């Protein structure tokens, strides 16, 4: 089994196949219709079990394949989030390193130098915000990293003061 690459549908199918149970037996065990189980198993259907349903499905299948799959997915999401955080740290470091020559090499700063410093500070601030957003997503296991990453890609998180204005 390659749980890391499986979709939720593939994991449900694998757990069902391993159980040897019929759709009717599983549905009866869960107290739901056979049609729901059919949709969980249908390849091109976006319908999938809620997180709260995973333990019940494991009980009905009499195996823990879905829990193992979920654990692998959580670990994979943590790894991706960590990689994205490191990327943002590298971008922050690059912006900081760009500031150093402007401050060390020049006796007096002209308007162009100040503008370049402001640009570098703005880049650092954006990367810090993106990093912070990824970090805040780390507290919520159920938030897919893709959603956090897309939000971190270009949106600015508002403070409560900014929202009131």
Short mmCIF file of C-alpha atoms in Angstrom, two decimals:
data_model
loop_
_atom_site.label_atom_id
_atom_site.label_comp_id
_atom_site.label_asym_id
_atom_site.label_seq_id
_atom_site.Cartn_x
_atom_site.Cartn_y
_atom_site.Cartn_z
CA UNK A 1 0.00 0.00 0.00
CA UNK A 2 1.25 3.47 -0.91
CA UNK A 3 -0.88 5.55 1.41
CA UNK A 4 1.08 8.72 0.73
CA UNK A 5 -0.09 8.93 -2.89
CA UNK A 6 -3.68 7.76 -2.31
CA UNK A 7 -6.73 9.97 -2.59
CA UNK A 8 -9.43 9.62 0.04
CA UNK A 9 -11.50 7.55 -2.40
CA UNK A 10 -8.59 5.18 -3.01
CA UNK A 11 -8.02 4.85 0.74
CA UNK A 12 -11.72 4.06 1.34
CA UNK A 13 -11.62 1.50 -1.48
CA UNK A 14 -8.49 -0.12 -0.08
CA UNK A 15 -10.02 -0.32 3.40
CA UNK A 16 -13.21 -1.83 1.97
CA UNK A 17 -11.34 -4.38 -0.13
CA UNK A 18 -9.19 -5.35 2.84
CA UNK A 19 -12.32 -5.79 4.98
CA UNK A 20 -13.98 -8.16 2.50
CA UNK A 21 -17.35 -6.67 3.42
CA UNK A 22 -20.11 -5.74 1.02
CA UNK A 23 -21.46 -2.23 0.60
CA UNK A 24 -24.69 -3.35 2.28
CA UNK A 25 -22.85 -4.74 5.32
CA UNK A 26 -20.86 -1.53 5.69
CA UNK A 27 -23.94 0.69 5.22
CA UNK A 28 -25.92 -1.34 7.75
CA UNK A 29 -23.06 -1.14 10.25
CA UNK A 30 -22.97 2.64 9.88
CA UNK A 31 -26.73 3.15 9.69
CA UNK A 32 -26.50 4.93 6.34
CA UNK A 33 -27.69 4.12 2.84
CA UNK A 34 -25.73 1.91 0.48
CA UNK A 35 -25.78 4.84 -1.97
CA UNK A 36 -23.56 6.88 0.36
CA UNK A 37 -21.02 4.07 0.48
CA UNK A 38 -21.20 3.79 -3.31
CA UNK A 39 -20.40 7.49 -3.61
CA UNK A 40 -17.45 7.15 -1.21
CA UNK A 41 -16.08 4.46 -3.52
CA UNK A 42 -16.86 6.13 -6.86
CA UNK A 43 -13.64 7.16 -8.61
CA UNK A 44 -14.55 10.49 -10.20
CA UNK A 45 -16.92 11.67 -7.50
CA UNK A 46 -15.75 14.51 -5.24
CA UNK A 47 -18.02 13.21 -2.46
CA UNK A 48 -15.98 11.93 0.46
CA UNK A 49 -16.56 11.11 4.10
CA UNK A 50 -16.38 13.86 6.72
CA UNK A 51 -13.47 13.68 9.13
CA UNK A 52 -15.80 12.62 11.93
CA UNK A 53 -16.88 9.67 9.81
CA UNK A 54 -13.35 8.19 9.55
CA UNK A 55 -13.41 6.39 12.95
CA UNK A 56 -16.87 4.98 12.19
CA UNK A 57 -15.70 3.74 8.80
CA UNK A 58 -12.66 2.10 10.41
CA UNK A 59 -14.98 0.36 12.84
CA UNK A 60 -17.28 -0.77 10.00
CA UNK A 61 -14.31 -1.98 7.91
CA UNK A 62 -12.74 -3.58 11.00
CA UNK A 63 -9.34 -2.12 10.06
CA UNK A 64 -7.42 1.10 10.57
CA UNK A 65 -6.33 1.74 6.99
CA UNK A 66 -8.16 5.08 6.84
CA UNK A 67 -6.52 6.24 10.08
CA UNK A 68 -3.12 5.25 8.71
CA UNK A 69 -3.90 7.15 5.49
CA UNK A 70 -4.95 10.21 7.48
CA UNK A 71 -1.77 10.10 9.57
CA UNK A 72 0.36 9.93 6.41
CA UNK A 73 -1.54 12.87 4.90
CA UNK A 74 -1.06 14.96 8.04
CA UNK A 75 2.66 14.19 8.04
CA UNK A 76 2.89 15.04 4.32
CA UNK A 77 1.09 18.35 4.87
CA UNK A 78 3.45 19.21 7.73
CA UNK A 79 6.44 18.50 5.50
CA UNK A 80 5.06 20.71 2.70
CA UNK A 81 4.25 23.49 5.13
CA UNK A 82 7.79 23.31 6.55
CA UNK A 83 9.26 23.52 3.03
CA UNK A 84 7.15 26.60 2.27
CA UNK A 85 8.19 28.21 5.55
CA UNK A 86 11.85 27.64 4.74
CA UNK A 87 11.31 29.24 1.34
CA UNK A 88 9.84 32.34 2.98
CA UNK A 89 12.75 32.47 5.46
CA UNK A 90 15.19 32.33 2.52
CA UNK A 91 13.37 35.23 0.84
CA UNK A 92 13.48 37.23 4.08
CA UNK A 93 17.20 36.51 4.39
CA UNK A 94 17.77 37.67 0.81
CA UNK A 95 15.96 40.95 1.50
CA UNK A 96 18.00 41.47 4.67
CA UNK A 97 21.24 40.76 2.84
CA UNK A 98 20.21 43.34 0.24
CA UNK A 99 19.90 45.97 2.97
CA UNK A 100 23.35 45.43 4.41
CA UNK A 101 25.40 46.89 1.50
CA UNK A 102 23.13 49.93 1.36
CA UNK A 103 23.73 50.64 5.02
CA UNK A 104 27.41 49.67 5.34
CA UNK A 105 28.95 50.90 2.08
CA UNK A 106 27.37 54.33 1.92
CA UNK A 107 28.31 57.27 4.07
CA UNK A 108 25.19 59.16 3.05
CA UNK A 109 22.00 57.74 1.70
CA UNK A 110 20.30 59.36 -1.23
CA UNK A 111 16.61 59.15 -2.11
CA UNK A 112 17.20 56.18 -4.44
CA UNK A 113 18.93 54.23 -1.65
CA UNK A 114 16.08 54.99 0.75
CA UNK A 115 13.54 53.86 -1.84
CA UNK A 116 15.45 50.61 -2.34
CA UNK A 117 15.52 50.07 1.44
CA UNK A 118 11.76 50.64 1.61
CA UNK A 119 11.24 48.11 -1.20
CA UNK A 120 13.37 45.55 0.64
CA UNK A 121 11.51 46.21 3.88
CA UNK A 122 8.19 45.73 2.07
CA UNK A 123 9.43 42.43 0.61
CA UNK A 124 10.46 41.28 4.09
CA UNK A 125 7.12 42.31 5.52
CA UNK A 126 5.21 40.35 2.84
CA UNK A 127 7.34 37.26 3.44
CA UNK A 128 6.84 37.60 7.21
CA UNK A 129 3.07 37.81 6.71
CA UNK A 130 3.09 34.74 4.47
CA UNK A 131 5.27 32.88 6.97
CA UNK A 132 2.97 33.91 9.82
CA UNK A 133 -0.08 32.71 7.89
CA UNK A 134 1.51 29.30 7.28
CA UNK A 135 2.47 29.14 10.93
CA UNK A 136 -1.08 29.92 12.04
CA UNK A 137 -2.38 27.17 9.73
CA UNK A 138 -0.10 24.72 11.52
CA UNK A 139 -2.40 24.85 14.55
CA UNK A 140 -5.35 23.44 12.59
CA UNK A 141 -4.83 19.89 11.35
CA UNK A 142 -7.97 19.92 9.22
CA UNK A 143 -6.87 22.91 7.10
CA UNK A 144 -5.27 21.54 3.92
CA UNK A 145 -1.87 23.06 3.29
CA UNK A 146 -2.96 24.02 -0.22
CA UNK A 147 -5.58 26.37 1.23
CA UNK A 148 -3.06 27.92 3.62
CA UNK A 149 -0.49 28.21 0.87
CA UNK A 150 -2.92 29.88 -1.52
CA UNK A 151 -3.90 32.36 1.17
CA UNK A 152 -0.24 32.98 1.99
CA UNK A 153 0.53 33.55 -1.67
CA UNK A 154 -0.74 37.06 -1.91
CA UNK A 155 -3.39 38.05 0.53
CA UNK A 156 -2.74 40.23 3.50
CA UNK A 157 -4.19 39.18 6.82
CA UNK A 158 -6.07 42.04 8.43
CA UNK A 159 -5.80 42.95 12.06
CA UNK A 160 -8.99 43.59 14.00
CA UNK A 161 -8.21 47.32 13.91
CA UNK A 162 -7.91 47.28 10.11
CA UNK A 163 -11.24 45.45 9.75
CA UNK A 164 -13.02 48.11 11.85
CA UNK A 165 -11.90 50.96 9.58
#
